[in-house]
Amino acid sequence: MAVAMSSTCPGLYCGKSLVNGSVEGECGVCPRGERTNLQKVCQHCTESPELYDWLYLGFMAMLPLVLHWFFIEWYSGKKSSSALLQHITAMLECGVSAAVTLLITEPVGTLGIRSCRVQMLSDWYTMLYNPSPDYVRTLHCTQEAVYPLYTMVLIYYAFCLVLMMLLRPLLVKKIACGLGKSDRFRSVYAALYFFPILTVLQAVGGGLLYYAFPYIILVLSLVTLAVYMSASEIQSFKNLVAKKKHVVVLFSHWLLHAYGIISISRLDNLDQDLPLLALVPGPALFYLLTAQFTEPSRILSDGANGH
C-alpha cells in the first residue's frame, strides 16, 4: 500500500526513497545511481548495458582519439617522422583513460558497469521536466536517469585531457625535432580546443547523439573516405596499394562502416544482420570503379573535343 501511495509524485522523474522496504520521505530527486520506477519509487540501477549502449560509449570514446590522429597527421605530415609515435601515444592515452573510467564506475574495480536503461529521449534531459504542482513552486528532480552514460563520458574526457597534458608535451619536445618550436605543439593546442567542444557536445547533445551516432558514423566515414581518396589521387587499385598508408586508411574506414552498420542493426537478428557487413567494401569499390569517369581533366578534355 505504501508503494501505491507514492504514485502521487508529480512529474516524470520525481520519486520517494525506499528505506528498509518501506517508502519514506517526500517526493524529490533520486540519489545518483537510482531512478524512479512506474510506482514513483527510487530504485537502484542494477541492469547491464545493452550492446547499443556499449557501442554508444565506444563512439564517444573514439571521438577524441580520431581528432588526436587527425591533428597529429595534419600538423606533422611529411615534416616529421614522429607522427607514428604520437599516434601510438594518443591511443595509449585514450585506452588508459577508458580503462580507468570503467574501473572507477560502479561496481568499482571491474571493467563492467551497472546502469539504468534508456527509455526515451527525455531521460537525457531531466532538468527540462521539473514539475510545478501548484504553478508557483518548482520541484527540482534533475538526475542522471541514464546513469552512468551521461557523466561517464565527461569523466573519460577529463582523464584524456590530464594524461595528454602529462605525457604529450614531453614526448613531442623530444621526438618532434623536425618541426619548429611553434609547430611541434600545435596538435596539443588543437586538443585544448576540441576537448571543451566535445564536453559541451556531450552535455548539451548527449541524448541526440545517443540516437543518431550510427548514422553520423556512416555519413562521416563515407564522406571522409571519398575526400581522402580524391585528395590522394587514388583512381585505381594500383594507386591504392602503392602506399601502406592508403591501405591502413581504407581498412580504418571499413571498420567504421562495420561499426555503423552494427550500431544500426544492433545484431538483433544475426541471420539478417550479419550479411549486411558484406556492404562494407561497397563505397570504396564504387569509387574506384567510377573514378576514371569523373576525373575533371578528362571531362574538360571531352568537352573541348565536342564529345
PDB file of C-alpha atoms in Angstrom:
ATOM      1  CA  MET A   1       0.000   0.000   0.000  1.00  0.00           C
ATOM      2  CA  ALA A   2       2.914   2.320   0.732  1.00  0.00           C
ATOM      3  CA  VAL A   3       4.188   1.899  -2.798  1.00  0.00           C
ATOM      4  CA  ALA A   4       0.762   2.698  -4.219  1.00  0.00           C
ATOM      5  CA  MET A   5       0.536   5.893  -2.168  1.00  0.00           C
ATOM      6  CA  SER A   6       3.859   7.089  -3.565  1.00  0.00           C
ATOM      7  CA  SER A   7       2.363   7.299  -7.051  1.00  0.00           C
ATOM      8  CA  THR A   8       1.154  10.799  -6.209  1.00  0.00           C
ATOM      9  CA  CYS A   9       4.600  12.196  -7.017  1.00  0.00           C
ATOM     10  CA  PRO A  10       4.303  14.662  -9.919  1.00  0.00           C
ATOM     11  CA  GLY A  11       6.493  14.753 -12.982  1.00  0.00           C
ATOM     12  CA  LEU A  12       8.377  12.052 -14.817  1.00  0.00           C
ATOM     13  CA  TYR A  13      11.417  11.805 -12.567  1.00  0.00           C
ATOM     14  CA  CYS A  14      10.326  12.729  -9.040  1.00  0.00           C
ATOM     15  CA  GLY A  15      10.092   9.865  -6.577  1.00  0.00           C
ATOM     16  CA  LYS A  16      10.350   8.751  -2.962  1.00  0.00           C
ATOM     17  CA  SER A  17      13.189   6.831  -1.405  1.00  0.00           C
ATOM     18  CA  LEU A  18      12.809   3.196  -0.398  1.00  0.00           C
ATOM     19  CA  VAL A  19      14.322   2.561   3.056  1.00  0.00           C
ATOM     20  CA  ASN A  20      14.241  -0.898   4.652  1.00  0.00           C
ATOM     21  CA  GLY A  21      11.461  -1.994   2.350  1.00  0.00           C
ATOM     22  CA  SER A  22       9.190   0.975   3.051  1.00  0.00           C
ATOM     23  CA  VAL A  23       8.681   4.224   1.166  1.00  0.00           C
ATOM     24  CA  GLU A  24       9.790   7.251   3.179  1.00  0.00           C
ATOM     25  CA  GLY A  25      10.236  10.974   2.738  1.00  0.00           C
ATOM     26  CA  GLU A  26       8.744  13.465   0.346  1.00  0.00           C
ATOM     27  CA  CYS A  27       8.784  13.418  -3.405  1.00  0.00           C
ATOM     28  CA  GLY A  28      12.062  14.661  -4.779  1.00  0.00           C
ATOM     29  CA  VAL A  29      15.195  13.814  -6.712  1.00  0.00           C
ATOM     30  CA  CYS A  30      16.518  10.272  -6.566  1.00  0.00           C
ATOM     31  CA  PRO A  31      20.127   9.728  -5.398  1.00  0.00           C
ATOM     32  CA  ARG A  32      22.811   9.199  -8.034  1.00  0.00           C
ATOM     33  CA  GLY A  33      22.691   5.670  -9.381  1.00  0.00           C
ATOM     34  CA  GLU A  34      18.932   5.431  -8.932  1.00  0.00           C
ATOM     35  CA  ARG A  35      15.854   6.382 -10.930  1.00  0.00           C
ATOM     36  CA  THR A  36      12.110   6.199 -10.427  1.00  0.00           C
ATOM     37  CA  ASN A  37      10.055   3.192 -11.444  1.00  0.00           C
ATOM     38  CA  LEU A  38       6.405   3.110 -12.504  1.00  0.00           C
ATOM     39  CA  GLN A  39       5.310   3.410  -8.864  1.00  0.00           C
ATOM     40  CA  LYS A  40       7.389   6.607  -8.424  1.00  0.00           C
ATOM     41  CA  VAL A  41       9.838   4.895  -6.086  1.00  0.00           C
ATOM     42  CA  CYS A  42      13.590   5.373  -6.467  1.00  0.00           C
ATOM     43  CA  GLN A  43      15.289   2.132  -7.445  1.00  0.00           C
ATOM     44  CA  HIS A  44      18.969   1.284  -7.816  1.00  0.00           C
ATOM     45  CA  CYS A  45      20.287   0.918 -11.363  1.00  0.00           C
ATOM     46  CA  THR A  46      21.235  -2.756 -11.450  1.00  0.00           C
ATOM     47  CA  GLU A  47      20.902  -3.634 -15.140  1.00  0.00           C
ATOM     48  CA  SER A  48      23.765  -4.306 -17.520  1.00  0.00           C
ATOM     49  CA  PRO A  49      24.184  -2.021 -20.537  1.00  0.00           C
ATOM     50  CA  GLU A  50      22.837  -3.312 -23.816  1.00  0.00           C
ATOM     51  CA  LEU A  51      25.052  -3.749 -26.877  1.00  0.00           C
ATOM     52  CA  TYR A  52      23.793  -0.428 -28.229  1.00  0.00           C
ATOM     53  CA  ASP A  53      24.841   1.338 -25.009  1.00  0.00           C
ATOM     54  CA  TRP A  54      28.360  -0.079 -25.290  1.00  0.00           C
ATOM     55  CA  LEU A  55      28.512   0.979 -28.931  1.00  0.00           C
ATOM     56  CA  TYR A  56      27.486   4.499 -27.937  1.00  0.00           C
ATOM     57  CA  LEU A  57      30.205   4.641 -25.282  1.00  0.00           C
ATOM     58  CA  GLY A  58      32.667   3.328 -27.853  1.00  0.00           C
ATOM     59  CA  PHE A  59      31.677   6.074 -30.282  1.00  0.00           C
ATOM     60  CA  MET A  60      32.138   8.797 -27.673  1.00  0.00           C
ATOM     61  CA  ALA A  61      35.492   7.260 -26.720  1.00  0.00           C
ATOM     62  CA  MET A  62      36.625   7.225 -30.356  1.00  0.00           C
ATOM     63  CA  LEU A  63      35.917  10.908 -30.955  1.00  0.00           C
ATOM     64  CA  PRO A  64      38.953  12.332 -29.115  1.00  0.00           C
ATOM     65  CA  LEU A  65      41.219   9.585 -30.490  1.00  0.00           C
ATOM     66  CA  VAL A  66      40.196  10.271 -34.089  1.00  0.00           C
ATOM     67  CA  LEU A  67      40.620  14.012 -33.556  1.00  0.00           C
ATOM     68  CA  HIS A  68      44.045  13.446 -32.000  1.00  0.00           C
ATOM     69  CA  TRP A  69      45.122  11.377 -35.004  1.00  0.00           C
ATOM     70  CA  PHE A  70      43.735  13.921 -37.452  1.00  0.00           C
ATOM     71  CA  PHE A  71      45.556  16.899 -35.943  1.00  0.00           C
ATOM     72  CA  ILE A  72      48.791  14.939 -35.401  1.00  0.00           C
ATOM     73  CA  GLU A  73      48.749  13.986 -39.072  1.00  0.00           C
ATOM     74  CA  TRP A  74      47.703  17.473 -40.129  1.00  0.00           C
ATOM     75  CA  TYR A  75      50.471  19.312 -38.268  1.00  0.00           C
ATOM     76  CA  SER A  76      53.202  16.682 -38.554  1.00  0.00           C
ATOM     77  CA  GLY A  77      52.621  15.397 -42.062  1.00  0.00           C
ATOM     78  CA  LYS A  78      55.806  14.983 -44.069  1.00  0.00           C
ATOM     79  CA  LYS A  79      57.784  17.360 -41.900  1.00  0.00           C
ATOM     80  CA  SER A  80      58.469  14.898 -39.110  1.00  0.00           C
ATOM     81  CA  SER A  81      58.984  11.191 -38.636  1.00  0.00           C
ATOM     82  CA  SER A  82      57.468  11.376 -35.154  1.00  0.00           C
ATOM     83  CA  ALA A  83      53.838  11.147 -36.280  1.00  0.00           C
ATOM     84  CA  LEU A  84      53.582   7.370 -35.765  1.00  0.00           C
ATOM     85  CA  LEU A  85      54.875   7.554 -32.198  1.00  0.00           C
ATOM     86  CA  GLN A  86      52.464  10.386 -31.440  1.00  0.00           C
ATOM     87  CA  HIS A  87      49.603   8.303 -32.869  1.00  0.00           C
ATOM     88  CA  ILE A  88      50.546   5.422 -30.574  1.00  0.00           C
ATOM     89  CA  THR A  89      50.818   7.766 -27.598  1.00  0.00           C
ATOM     90  CA  ALA A  90      47.366   9.231 -28.293  1.00  0.00           C
ATOM     91  CA  MET A  91      45.901   5.726 -28.485  1.00  0.00           C
ATOM     92  CA  LEU A  92      47.620   4.849 -25.203  1.00  0.00           C
ATOM     93  CA  GLU A  93      46.221   7.969 -23.527  1.00  0.00           C
ATOM     94  CA  CYS A  94      42.669   7.202 -24.621  1.00  0.00           C
ATOM     95  CA  GLY A  95      42.990   3.496 -23.814  1.00  0.00           C
ATOM     96  CA  VAL A  96      44.253   4.113 -20.278  1.00  0.00           C
ATOM     97  CA  SER A  97      41.590   6.790 -19.725  1.00  0.00           C
ATOM     98  CA  ALA A  98      38.846   4.396 -20.834  1.00  0.00           C
ATOM     99  CA  ALA A  99      40.147   1.615 -18.547  1.00  0.00           C
ATOM    100  CA  VAL A 100      40.407   3.936 -15.537  1.00  0.00           C
ATOM    101  CA  THR A 101      36.913   5.313 -16.178  1.00  0.00           C
ATOM    102  CA  LEU A 102      35.480   1.797 -16.232  1.00  0.00           C
ATOM    103  CA  LEU A 103      37.362   0.826 -13.072  1.00  0.00           C
ATOM    104  CA  ILE A 104      36.081   3.772 -11.009  1.00  0.00           C
ATOM    105  CA  THR A 105      32.480   3.384 -12.214  1.00  0.00           C
ATOM    106  CA  GLU A 106      30.243   1.160 -10.096  1.00  0.00           C
ATOM    107  CA  PRO A 107      30.890  -1.651  -9.464  1.00  0.00           C
ATOM    108  CA  VAL A 108      34.293  -0.163  -8.627  1.00  0.00           C
ATOM    109  CA  GLY A 109      37.313  -2.224  -9.582  1.00  0.00           C
ATOM    110  CA  THR A 110      35.752  -4.081 -12.511  1.00  0.00           C
ATOM    111  CA  LEU A 111      35.551  -3.347 -16.225  1.00  0.00           C
ATOM    112  CA  GLY A 112      31.777  -3.854 -16.149  1.00  0.00           C
ATOM    113  CA  ILE A 113      29.199  -1.240 -15.195  1.00  0.00           C
ATOM    114  CA  ARG A 114      25.659  -1.248 -13.863  1.00  0.00           C
ATOM    115  CA  SER A 115      23.242   1.118 -15.478  1.00  0.00           C
ATOM    116  CA  CYS A 116      19.680   2.311 -15.907  1.00  0.00           C
ATOM    117  CA  ARG A 117      18.180   1.553 -19.302  1.00  0.00           C
ATOM    118  CA  VAL A 118      17.480   4.460 -21.622  1.00  0.00           C
ATOM    119  CA  GLN A 119      13.737   4.508 -22.217  1.00  0.00           C
ATOM    120  CA  MET A 120      13.172   7.759 -24.100  1.00  0.00           C
ATOM    121  CA  LEU A 121      14.937  10.936 -25.181  1.00  0.00           C
ATOM    122  CA  SER A 122      13.727  12.897 -22.149  1.00  0.00           C
ATOM    123  CA  ASP A 123      15.821  10.630 -19.895  1.00  0.00           C
ATOM    124  CA  TRP A 124      18.859  12.619 -21.031  1.00  0.00           C
ATOM    125  CA  TYR A 125      17.304  15.999 -20.223  1.00  0.00           C
ATOM    126  CA  THR A 126      15.583  15.589 -16.858  1.00  0.00           C
ATOM    127  CA  MET A 127      16.272  19.245 -15.998  1.00  0.00           C
ATOM    128  CA  LEU A 128      13.627  20.209 -18.559  1.00  0.00           C
ATOM    129  CA  TYR A 129      10.964  18.160 -16.789  1.00  0.00           C
ATOM    130  CA  ASN A 130      10.955  19.598 -13.279  1.00  0.00           C
ATOM    131  CA  PRO A 131       7.235  19.814 -12.363  1.00  0.00           C
ATOM    132  CA  SER A 132       5.415  22.758 -10.806  1.00  0.00           C
ATOM    133  CA  PRO A 133       2.452  21.175  -8.963  1.00  0.00           C
ATOM    134  CA  ASP A 134       0.967  24.475  -7.783  1.00  0.00           C
ATOM    135  CA  TYR A 135       2.326  26.531 -10.709  1.00  0.00           C
ATOM    136  CA  VAL A 136       4.317  28.573  -8.174  1.00  0.00           C
ATOM    137  CA  ARG A 137       6.964  26.331  -6.642  1.00  0.00           C
ATOM    138  CA  THR A 138       9.129  24.124  -8.879  1.00  0.00           C
ATOM    139  CA  LEU A 139      10.003  20.664  -7.624  1.00  0.00           C
ATOM    140  CA  HIS A 140      13.585  20.054  -8.715  1.00  0.00           C
ATOM    141  CA  CYS A 141      14.070  16.418  -9.699  1.00  0.00           C
ATOM    142  CA  THR A 142      17.022  16.737 -12.065  1.00  0.00           C
ATOM    143  CA  GLN A 143      19.002  13.487 -12.022  1.00  0.00           C
ATOM    144  CA  GLU A 144      21.030  11.178 -14.230  1.00  0.00           C
ATOM    145  CA  ALA A 145      18.227   8.921 -15.385  1.00  0.00           C
ATOM    146  CA  VAL A 146      20.576   7.247 -17.879  1.00  0.00           C
ATOM    147  CA  TYR A 147      23.222   6.517 -15.235  1.00  0.00           C
ATOM    148  CA  PRO A 148      26.142   6.317 -15.924  1.00  0.00           C
ATOM    149  CA  LEU A 149      26.087   7.019 -19.679  1.00  0.00           C
ATOM    150  CA  TYR A 150      25.992  10.796 -19.238  1.00  0.00           C
ATOM    151  CA  THR A 151      28.679  11.501 -16.632  1.00  0.00           C
ATOM    152  CA  MET A 152      30.883   8.564 -17.637  1.00  0.00           C
ATOM    153  CA  VAL A 153      31.766  10.225 -20.935  1.00  0.00           C
ATOM    154  CA  LEU A 154      32.618  13.507 -19.201  1.00  0.00           C
ATOM    155  CA  ILE A 155      34.887  11.698 -16.722  1.00  0.00           C
ATOM    156  CA  TYR A 156      36.603   9.931 -19.614  1.00  0.00           C
ATOM    157  CA  TYR A 157      37.279  13.238 -21.378  1.00  0.00           C
ATOM    158  CA  ALA A 158      38.763  14.654 -18.166  1.00  0.00           C
ATOM    159  CA  PHE A 159      41.183  11.724 -17.855  1.00  0.00           C
ATOM    160  CA  CYS A 160      42.125  12.026 -21.538  1.00  0.00           C
ATOM    161  CA  LEU A 161      42.950  15.698 -21.084  1.00  0.00           C
ATOM    162  CA  VAL A 162      45.005  15.125 -17.925  1.00  0.00           C
ATOM    163  CA  LEU A 163      47.021  12.271 -19.451  1.00  0.00           C
ATOM    164  CA  MET A 164      47.620  14.261 -22.613  1.00  0.00           C
ATOM    165  CA  MET A 165      48.955  17.211 -20.628  1.00  0.00           C
ATOM    166  CA  LEU A 166      51.241  14.906 -18.631  1.00  0.00           C
ATOM    167  CA  LEU A 167      52.642  12.802 -21.479  1.00  0.00           C
ATOM    168  CA  ARG A 168      52.365  14.516 -24.835  1.00  0.00           C
ATOM    169  CA  PRO A 169      54.363  17.761 -24.275  1.00  0.00           C
ATOM    170  CA  LEU A 170      57.400  15.812 -23.010  1.00  0.00           C
ATOM    171  CA  LEU A 171      57.159  13.332 -25.868  1.00  0.00           C
ATOM    172  CA  VAL A 172      56.718  15.969 -28.565  1.00  0.00           C
ATOM    173  CA  LYS A 173      59.575  18.069 -27.210  1.00  0.00           C
ATOM    174  CA  LYS A 174      61.989  15.132 -27.515  1.00  0.00           C
ATOM    175  CA  ILE A 175      60.950  13.496 -30.782  1.00  0.00           C
ATOM    176  CA  ALA A 176      59.474  16.261 -32.954  1.00  0.00           C
ATOM    177  CA  CYS A 177      62.857  17.720 -33.835  1.00  0.00           C
ATOM    178  CA  GLY A 178      61.933  18.098 -37.477  1.00  0.00           C
ATOM    179  CA  LEU A 179      59.394  20.784 -36.649  1.00  0.00           C
ATOM    180  CA  GLY A 180      59.816  24.330 -35.495  1.00  0.00           C
ATOM    181  CA  LYS A 181      59.252  25.240 -31.858  1.00  0.00           C
ATOM    182  CA  SER A 182      55.898  26.810 -32.672  1.00  0.00           C
ATOM    183  CA  ASP A 183      54.727  23.904 -34.861  1.00  0.00           C
ATOM    184  CA  ARG A 184      55.603  20.887 -32.760  1.00  0.00           C
ATOM    185  CA  PHE A 185      52.948  21.614 -30.109  1.00  0.00           C
ATOM    186  CA  ARG A 186      50.115  22.501 -32.479  1.00  0.00           C
ATOM    187  CA  SER A 187      48.439  19.085 -32.151  1.00  0.00           C
ATOM    188  CA  VAL A 188      48.418  19.592 -28.368  1.00  0.00           C
ATOM    189  CA  TYR A 189      46.981  23.095 -28.721  1.00  0.00           C
ATOM    190  CA  ALA A 190      44.288  21.698 -31.019  1.00  0.00           C
ATOM    191  CA  ALA A 191      43.277  19.210 -28.311  1.00  0.00           C
ATOM    192  CA  LEU A 192      42.907  22.070 -25.842  1.00  0.00           C
ATOM    193  CA  TYR A 193      40.268  23.451 -28.205  1.00  0.00           C
ATOM    194  CA  PHE A 194      38.379  20.294 -29.165  1.00  0.00           C
ATOM    195  CA  PHE A 195      38.103  18.791 -25.650  1.00  0.00           C
ATOM    196  CA  PRO A 196      35.916  21.685 -24.381  1.00  0.00           C
ATOM    197  CA  ILE A 197      33.882  21.389 -27.587  1.00  0.00           C
ATOM    198  CA  LEU A 198      33.387  17.648 -27.037  1.00  0.00           C
ATOM    199  CA  THR A 199      32.424  18.299 -23.415  1.00  0.00           C
ATOM    200  CA  VAL A 200      29.763  20.830 -24.391  1.00  0.00           C
ATOM    201  CA  LEU A 201      28.581  18.496 -27.150  1.00  0.00           C
ATOM    202  CA  GLN A 202      28.071  15.680 -24.652  1.00  0.00           C
ATOM    203  CA  ALA A 203      26.478  17.955 -22.040  1.00  0.00           C
ATOM    204  CA  VAL A 204      24.001  19.520 -24.461  1.00  0.00           C
ATOM    205  CA  GLY A 205      23.530  16.939 -27.199  1.00  0.00           C
ATOM    206  CA  GLY A 206      24.255  13.641 -25.467  1.00  0.00           C
ATOM    207  CA  GLY A 207      20.724  12.353 -25.923  1.00  0.00           C
ATOM    208  CA  LEU A 208      20.602  13.319 -29.592  1.00  0.00           C
ATOM    209  CA  LEU A 209      23.984  11.699 -30.203  1.00  0.00           C
ATOM    210  CA  TYR A 210      22.779   8.532 -28.468  1.00  0.00           C
ATOM    211  CA  TYR A 211      20.088   8.037 -31.094  1.00  0.00           C
ATOM    212  CA  ALA A 212      21.929   9.496 -34.093  1.00  0.00           C
ATOM    213  CA  PHE A 213      25.515   8.259 -33.738  1.00  0.00           C
ATOM    214  CA  PRO A 214      25.180   5.198 -36.055  1.00  0.00           C
ATOM    215  CA  TYR A 215      24.082   7.411 -38.931  1.00  0.00           C
ATOM    216  CA  ILE A 216      26.732  10.031 -38.084  1.00  0.00           C
ATOM    217  CA  ILE A 217      29.407   7.326 -38.289  1.00  0.00           C
ATOM    218  CA  LEU A 218      28.213   6.094 -41.669  1.00  0.00           C
ATOM    219  CA  VAL A 219      27.883   9.544 -43.231  1.00  0.00           C
ATOM    220  CA  LEU A 220      31.199  10.881 -41.915  1.00  0.00           C
ATOM    221  CA  SER A 221      33.129   7.733 -42.785  1.00  0.00           C
ATOM    222  CA  LEU A 222      31.775   7.782 -46.342  1.00  0.00           C
ATOM    223  CA  VAL A 223      32.495  11.482 -46.837  1.00  0.00           C
ATOM    224  CA  THR A 224      35.989  11.375 -45.322  1.00  0.00           C
ATOM    225  CA  LEU A 225      36.908   8.274 -47.354  1.00  0.00           C
ATOM    226  CA  ALA A 226      35.816   9.937 -50.587  1.00  0.00           C
ATOM    227  CA  VAL A 227      37.679  13.142 -49.719  1.00  0.00           C
ATOM    228  CA  TYR A 228      40.847  11.254 -48.781  1.00  0.00           C
ATOM    229  CA  MET A 229      40.870   9.120 -51.911  1.00  0.00           C
ATOM    230  CA  SER A 230      40.227  12.167 -54.055  1.00  0.00           C
ATOM    231  CA  ALA A 231      42.916  14.271 -52.348  1.00  0.00           C
ATOM    232  CA  SER A 232      45.401  11.394 -52.619  1.00  0.00           C
ATOM    233  CA  GLU A 233      44.532  10.953 -56.305  1.00  0.00           C
ATOM    234  CA  ILE A 234      43.625   7.301 -55.857  1.00  0.00           C
ATOM    235  CA  GLN A 235      41.850   6.270 -59.048  1.00  0.00           C
ATOM    236  CA  SER A 236      42.702   2.578 -59.320  1.00  0.00           C
ATOM    237  CA  PHE A 237      43.574  -0.463 -57.232  1.00  0.00           C
ATOM    238  CA  LYS A 238      47.196   0.057 -58.233  1.00  0.00           C
ATOM    239  CA  ASN A 239      47.227   3.546 -56.714  1.00  0.00           C
ATOM    240  CA  LEU A 240      45.536   2.197 -53.610  1.00  0.00           C
ATOM    241  CA  VAL A 241      48.111  -0.466 -52.801  1.00  0.00           C
ATOM    242  CA  ALA A 242      51.071   1.686 -53.826  1.00  0.00           C
ATOM    243  CA  LYS A 243      51.417   3.005 -50.259  1.00  0.00           C
ATOM    244  CA  LYS A 244      50.803   1.191 -46.997  1.00  0.00           C
ATOM    245  CA  LYS A 245      49.265   4.361 -45.596  1.00  0.00           C
ATOM    246  CA  HIS A 246      46.437   4.211 -48.144  1.00  0.00           C
ATOM    247  CA  VAL A 247      45.647   0.608 -47.177  1.00  0.00           C
ATOM    248  CA  VAL A 248      45.648   1.479 -43.457  1.00  0.00           C
ATOM    249  CA  VAL A 249      43.270   4.401 -44.025  1.00  0.00           C
ATOM    250  CA  LEU A 250      40.986   2.211 -46.161  1.00  0.00           C
ATOM    251  CA  PHE A 251      40.755  -0.545 -43.547  1.00  0.00           C
ATOM    252  CA  SER A 252      40.161   2.049 -40.814  1.00  0.00           C
ATOM    253  CA  HIS A 253      37.190   3.381 -42.744  1.00  0.00           C
ATOM    254  CA  TRP A 254      35.923  -0.134 -43.322  1.00  0.00           C
ATOM    255  CA  LEU A 255      36.000  -0.719 -39.569  1.00  0.00           C
ATOM    256  CA  LEU A 256      33.965   2.458 -39.101  1.00  0.00           C
ATOM    257  CA  HIS A 257      31.483   1.318 -41.771  1.00  0.00           C
ATOM    258  CA  ALA A 258      31.077  -2.008 -39.971  1.00  0.00           C
ATOM    259  CA  TYR A 259      30.714  -0.217 -36.622  1.00  0.00           C
ATOM    260  CA  GLY A 260      27.931   1.963 -38.007  1.00  0.00           C
ATOM    261  CA  ILE A 261      26.093  -0.973 -39.584  1.00  0.00           C
ATOM    262  CA  ILE A 262      26.281  -2.992 -36.357  1.00  0.00           C
ATOM    263  CA  SER A 263      25.050   0.025 -34.372  1.00  0.00           C
ATOM    264  CA  ILE A 264      22.035   0.455 -36.651  1.00  0.00           C
ATOM    265  CA  SER A 265      21.094  -3.222 -36.786  1.00  0.00           C
ATOM    266  CA  ARG A 266      22.060  -3.890 -33.134  1.00  0.00           C
ATOM    267  CA  LEU A 267      22.525  -7.522 -34.267  1.00  0.00           C
ATOM    268  CA  ASP A 268      19.028  -8.362 -33.024  1.00  0.00           C
ATOM    269  CA  ASN A 269      18.699 -10.971 -35.763  1.00  0.00           C
ATOM    270  CA  LEU A 270      22.081 -12.409 -36.701  1.00  0.00           C
ATOM    271  CA  ASP A 271      20.776 -14.245 -39.776  1.00  0.00           C
ATOM    272  CA  GLN A 272      19.607 -10.963 -41.297  1.00  0.00           C
ATOM    273  CA  ASP A 273      22.102  -8.503 -39.823  1.00  0.00           C
ATOM    274  CA  LEU A 274      25.467 -10.206 -40.356  1.00  0.00           C
ATOM    275  CA  PRO A 275      25.095 -10.345 -44.183  1.00  0.00           C
ATOM    276  CA  LEU A 276      24.814  -6.532 -44.117  1.00  0.00           C
ATOM    277  CA  LEU A 277      28.526  -6.410 -43.286  1.00  0.00           C
ATOM    278  CA  ALA A 278      29.187  -7.522 -46.866  1.00  0.00           C
ATOM    279  CA  LEU A 279      28.232  -3.947 -47.847  1.00  0.00           C
ATOM    280  CA  VAL A 280      31.288  -2.531 -46.052  1.00  0.00           C
ATOM    281  CA  PRO A 281      33.670  -2.539 -49.089  1.00  0.00           C
ATOM    282  CA  GLY A 282      30.890  -1.246 -51.389  1.00  0.00           C
ATOM    283  CA  PRO A 283      31.602   2.532 -51.271  1.00  0.00           C
ATOM    284  CA  ALA A 284      35.346   2.103 -51.855  1.00  0.00           C
ATOM    285  CA  LEU A 285      34.793  -0.310 -54.752  1.00  0.00           C
ATOM    286  CA  PHE A 286      32.199   2.008 -56.279  1.00  0.00           C
ATOM    287  CA  TYR A 287      34.633   4.934 -56.041  1.00  0.00           C
ATOM    288  CA  LEU A 288      37.473   3.014 -57.669  1.00  0.00           C
ATOM    289  CA  LEU A 289      35.261   1.739 -60.490  1.00  0.00           C
ATOM    290  CA  THR A 290      33.803   5.160 -61.300  1.00  0.00           C
ATOM    291  CA  ALA A 291      36.743   7.499 -60.524  1.00  0.00           C
ATOM    292  CA  GLN A 292      38.100   7.365 -64.062  1.00  0.00           C
ATOM    293  CA  PHE A 293      34.762   8.525 -65.464  1.00  0.00           C
ATOM    294  CA  THR A 294      34.550  11.524 -63.119  1.00  0.00           C
ATOM    295  CA  GLU A 295      38.102  12.830 -63.472  1.00  0.00           C
ATOM    296  CA  PRO A 296      37.734  16.619 -64.018  1.00  0.00           C
ATOM    297  CA  SER A 297      40.575  16.828 -66.553  1.00  0.00           C
ATOM    298  CA  ARG A 298      39.008  14.070 -68.640  1.00  0.00           C
ATOM    299  CA  ILE A 299      35.585  15.716 -68.558  1.00  0.00           C
ATOM    300  CA  LEU A 300      37.094  19.062 -69.629  1.00  0.00           C
ATOM    301  CA  SER A 301      39.067  17.453 -72.448  1.00  0.00           C
ATOM    302  CA  ASP A 302      35.999  15.543 -73.685  1.00  0.00           C
ATOM    303  CA  GLY A 303      34.006  18.786 -73.615  1.00  0.00           C
ATOM    304  CA  ALA A 304      36.685  20.583 -75.598  1.00  0.00           C
ATOM    305  CA  ASN A 305      36.659  17.812 -78.196  1.00  0.00           C
ATOM    306  CA  GLY A 306      32.886  18.072 -78.517  1.00  0.00           C
ATOM    307  CA  HIS A 307      32.090  14.663 -77.011  1.00  0.00           C
TER     308      HIS A 307
END
